[in-house]
Amino acid sequence: MLSKSVSLARLRTPIQQRVQLLHTARPLLFKASSPRALFGDEVPNPATVPQPAPNRLKGSYHWMNERAVSIISIPLLATAFIYGSNPINDMLMGIVLPVQVYMSFEQVLTDYFHARRWPVISRVLKYSLVTLAGLAMFGAWRINTTDVGLTNYCSRLWNANNKKKESDEK
């Protein structure tokens, strides 16, 4: 199967030998009895990979909490659009909206940056997400207590371009 000009004995490193095996003959791949025969000790032992504790209800509770937060945010946003600024509604929106964003991004991190595959990156991203959600809640609290309120603040941002055009026309 291997060409006579290149033999495995002449290759210097085990990595070069493995690469040569993969490039020269496909039937050799099927003759290997286990992945360890091809790749040596680089194949992780399944017994050493940490497994999470089984919890059948965790995903169920998480899903129910996400739905509850989504349902709570509908009347809050409707109240803000219909009645305008209200201190109680602004405070509740300052809590519910960052929690909803946190739960959504937490699901993205769980799906795409799993702790078993990327333990360090997963932990850093989760702590960053918690920090950013806390800062968002703090920012919403500051806007509600020392400024005009979250609803008025968003209204001013939405209409800022229109007011700028009106002042330019005058």
PDB file of N, CA, C and O in Angstrom, residues 84-111:
ATOM      1  N   GLY A  84     -47.510  55.597  28.382  1.00  0.00           N
ATOM      2  CA  GLY A  84     -46.297  56.400  28.481  1.00  0.00           C
ATOM      3  C   GLY A  84     -45.525  56.070  29.736  1.00  0.00           C
ATOM      4  O   GLY A  84     -45.595  54.968  30.277  1.00  0.00           O
ATOM      5  N   SER A  85     -44.824  57.061  30.232  1.00  0.00           N
ATOM      6  CA  SER A  85     -43.933  56.853  31.368  1.00  0.00           C
ATOM      7  C   SER A  85     -44.709  56.691  32.678  1.00  0.00           C
ATOM      8  O   SER A  85     -45.594  57.478  32.982  1.00  0.00           O
ATOM      9  N   ASN A  86     -44.344  55.661  33.421  1.00  0.00           N
ATOM     10  CA  ASN A  86     -44.918  55.391  34.723  1.00  0.00           C
ATOM     11  C   ASN A  86     -43.785  54.802  35.576  1.00  0.00           C
ATOM     12  O   ASN A  86     -43.128  53.863  35.152  1.00  0.00           O
ATOM     13  N   PRO A  87     -43.531  55.354  36.775  1.00  0.00           N
ATOM     14  CA  PRO A  87     -42.379  54.898  37.561  1.00  0.00           C
ATOM     15  C   PRO A  87     -42.402  53.402  37.898  1.00  0.00           C
ATOM     16  O   PRO A  87     -41.366  52.740  37.841  1.00  0.00           O
ATOM     17  N   ILE A  88     -43.578  52.871  38.207  1.00  0.00           N
ATOM     18  CA  ILE A  88     -43.653  51.443  38.564  1.00  0.00           C
ATOM     19  C   ILE A  88     -43.365  50.584  37.328  1.00  0.00           C
ATOM     20  O   ILE A  88     -42.599  49.620  37.386  1.00  0.00           O
ATOM     21  N   ASN A  89     -43.955  50.958  36.209  1.00  0.00           N
ATOM     22  CA  ASN A  89     -43.725  50.214  34.977  1.00  0.00           C
ATOM     23  C   ASN A  89     -42.260  50.309  34.545  1.00  0.00           C
ATOM     24  O   ASN A  89     -41.681  49.323  34.079  1.00  0.00           O
ATOM     25  N   ASP A  90     -41.671  51.491  34.704  1.00  0.00           N
ATOM     26  CA  ASP A  90     -40.261  51.652  34.342  1.00  0.00           C
ATOM     27  C   ASP A  90     -39.356  50.775  35.206  1.00  0.00           C
ATOM     28  O   ASP A  90     -38.409  50.163  34.700  1.00  0.00           O
ATOM     29  N   MET A  91     -39.640  50.711  36.503  1.00  0.00           N
ATOM     30  CA  MET A  91     -38.831  49.852  37.382  1.00  0.00           C
ATOM     31  C   MET A  91     -38.977  48.384  37.009  1.00  0.00           C
ATOM     32  O   MET A  91     -38.002  47.643  36.970  1.00  0.00           O
ATOM     33  N   LEU A  92     -40.211  47.958  36.746  1.00  0.00           N
ATOM     34  CA  LEU A  92     -40.419  46.553  36.369  1.00  0.00           C
ATOM     35  C   LEU A  92     -39.739  46.225  35.037  1.00  0.00           C
ATOM     36  O   LEU A  92     -39.153  45.149  34.875  1.00  0.00           O
ATOM     37  N   MET A  93     -39.792  47.160  34.088  1.00  0.00           N
ATOM     38  CA  MET A  93     -39.096  46.927  32.818  1.00  0.00           C
ATOM     39  C   MET A  93     -37.582  46.894  33.013  1.00  0.00           C
ATOM     40  O   MET A  93     -36.881  46.136  32.343  1.00  0.00           O
ATOM     41  N   GLY A  94     -37.080  47.695  33.940  1.00  0.00           N
ATOM     42  CA  GLY A  94     -35.649  47.690  34.238  1.00  0.00           C
ATOM     43  C   GLY A  94     -35.174  46.391  34.867  1.00  0.00           C
ATOM     44  O   GLY A  94     -33.983  46.100  34.874  1.00  0.00           O
ATOM     45  N   ILE A  95     -36.099  45.611  35.394  1.00  0.00           N
ATOM     46  CA  ILE A  95     -35.749  44.297  35.955  1.00  0.00           C
ATOM     47  C   ILE A  95     -36.005  43.191  34.935  1.00  0.00           C
ATOM     48  O   ILE A  95     -35.154  42.340  34.686  1.00  0.00           O
ATOM     49  N   VAL A  96     -37.187  43.206  34.324  1.00  0.00           N
ATOM     50  CA  VAL A  96     -37.608  42.095  33.469  1.00  0.00           C
ATOM     51  C   VAL A  96     -36.810  42.037  32.165  1.00  0.00           C
ATOM     52  O   VAL A  96     -36.399  40.951  31.733  1.00  0.00           O
ATOM     53  N   LEU A  97     -36.581  43.166  31.527  1.00  0.00           N
ATOM     54  CA  LEU A  97     -35.881  43.134  30.241  1.00  0.00           C
ATOM     55  C   LEU A  97     -34.433  42.646  30.354  1.00  0.00           C
ATOM     56  O   LEU A  97     -34.020  41.798  29.551  1.00  0.00           O
ATOM     57  N   PRO A  98     -33.623  43.113  31.320  1.00  0.00           N
ATOM     58  CA  PRO A  98     -32.284  42.517  31.446  1.00  0.00           C
ATOM     59  C   PRO A  98     -32.301  41.026  31.812  1.00  0.00           C
ATOM     60  O   PRO A  98     -31.454  40.266  31.357  1.00  0.00           O
ATOM     61  N   VAL A  99     -33.293  40.597  32.608  1.00  0.00           N
ATOM     62  CA  VAL A  99     -33.399  39.175  32.943  1.00  0.00           C
ATOM     63  C   VAL A  99     -33.719  38.372  31.690  1.00  0.00           C
ATOM     64  O   VAL A  99     -33.147  37.289  31.466  1.00  0.00           O
ATOM     65  N   GLN A 100     -34.604  38.885  30.835  1.00  0.00           N
ATOM     66  CA  GLN A 100     -34.944  38.183  29.609  1.00  0.00           C
ATOM     67  C   GLN A 100     -33.736  38.095  28.676  1.00  0.00           C
ATOM     68  O   GLN A 100     -33.470  37.039  28.094  1.00  0.00           O
ATOM     69  N   VAL A 101     -33.004  39.174  28.539  1.00  0.00           N
ATOM     70  CA  VAL A 101     -31.803  39.155  27.692  1.00  0.00           C
ATOM     71  C   VAL A 101     -30.762  38.207  28.276  1.00  0.00           C
ATOM     72  O   VAL A 101     -30.122  37.440  27.540  1.00  0.00           O
ATOM     73  N   TYR A 102     -30.596  38.221  29.599  1.00  0.00           N
ATOM     74  CA  TYR A 102     -29.654  37.311  30.244  1.00  0.00           C
ATOM     75  C   TYR A 102     -30.010  35.855  29.971  1.00  0.00           C
ATOM     76  O   TYR A 102     -29.153  35.050  29.602  1.00  0.00           O
ATOM     77  N   MET A 103     -31.290  35.512  30.133  1.00  0.00           N
ATOM     78  CA  MET A 103     -31.701  34.121  29.923  1.00  0.00           C
ATOM     79  C   MET A 103     -31.523  33.697  28.468  1.00  0.00           C
ATOM     80  O   MET A 103     -31.129  32.560  28.187  1.00  0.00           O
ATOM     81  N   SER A 104     -31.772  34.594  27.542  1.00  0.00           N
ATOM     82  CA  SER A 104     -31.603  34.262  26.127  1.00  0.00           C
ATOM     83  C   SER A 104     -30.137  34.036  25.783  1.00  0.00           C
ATOM     84  O   SER A 104     -29.788  33.058  25.119  1.00  0.00           O
ATOM     85  N   PHE A 105     -29.265  34.930  26.230  1.00  0.00           N
ATOM     86  CA  PHE A 105     -27.844  34.759  25.942  1.00  0.00           C
ATOM     87  C   PHE A 105     -27.239  33.587  26.704  1.00  0.00           C
ATOM     88  O   PHE A 105     -26.294  32.967  26.232  1.00  0.00           O
ATOM     89  N   GLU A 106     -27.769  33.289  27.873  1.00  0.00           N
ATOM     90  CA  GLU A 106     -27.298  32.110  28.607  1.00  0.00           C
ATOM     91  C   GLU A 106     -27.583  30.840  27.811  1.00  0.00           C
ATOM     92  O   GLU A 106     -26.756  29.922  27.776  1.00  0.00           O
ATOM     93  N   GLN A 107     -28.717  30.803  27.144  1.00  0.00           N
ATOM     94  CA  GLN A 107     -29.053  29.651  26.312  1.00  0.00           C
ATOM     95  C   GLN A 107     -28.098  29.558  25.139  1.00  0.00           C
ATOM     96  O   GLN A 107     -27.677  28.463  24.752  1.00  0.00           O
ATOM     97  N   VAL A 108     -27.729  30.680  24.546  1.00  0.00           N
ATOM     98  CA  VAL A 108     -26.766  30.675  23.438  1.00  0.00           C
ATOM     99  C   VAL A 108     -25.421  30.148  23.927  1.00  0.00           C
ATOM    100  O   VAL A 108     -24.784  29.320  23.260  1.00  0.00           O
ATOM    101  N   LEU A 109     -24.973  30.615  25.089  1.00  0.00           N
ATOM    102  CA  LEU A 109     -23.700  30.137  25.627  1.00  0.00           C
ATOM    103  C   LEU A 109     -23.747  28.653  25.944  1.00  0.00           C
ATOM    104  O   LEU A 109     -22.777  27.925  25.722  1.00  0.00           O
ATOM    105  N   THR A 110     -24.873  28.184  26.466  1.00  0.00           N
ATOM    106  CA  THR A 110     -25.003  26.762  26.772  1.00  0.00           C
ATOM    107  C   THR A 110     -24.954  25.928  25.503  1.00  0.00           C
ATOM    108  O   THR A 110     -24.343  24.860  25.484  1.00  0.00           O
ATOM    109  N   ASP A 111     -25.560  26.420  24.439  1.00  0.00           N
ATOM    110  CA  ASP A 111     -25.603  25.653  23.197  1.00  0.00           C
ATOM    111  C   ASP A 111     -24.278  25.674  22.438  1.00  0.00           C
ATOM    112  O   ASP A 111     -23.853  24.653  21.911  1.00  0.00           O
TER     113      ASP A 111
END
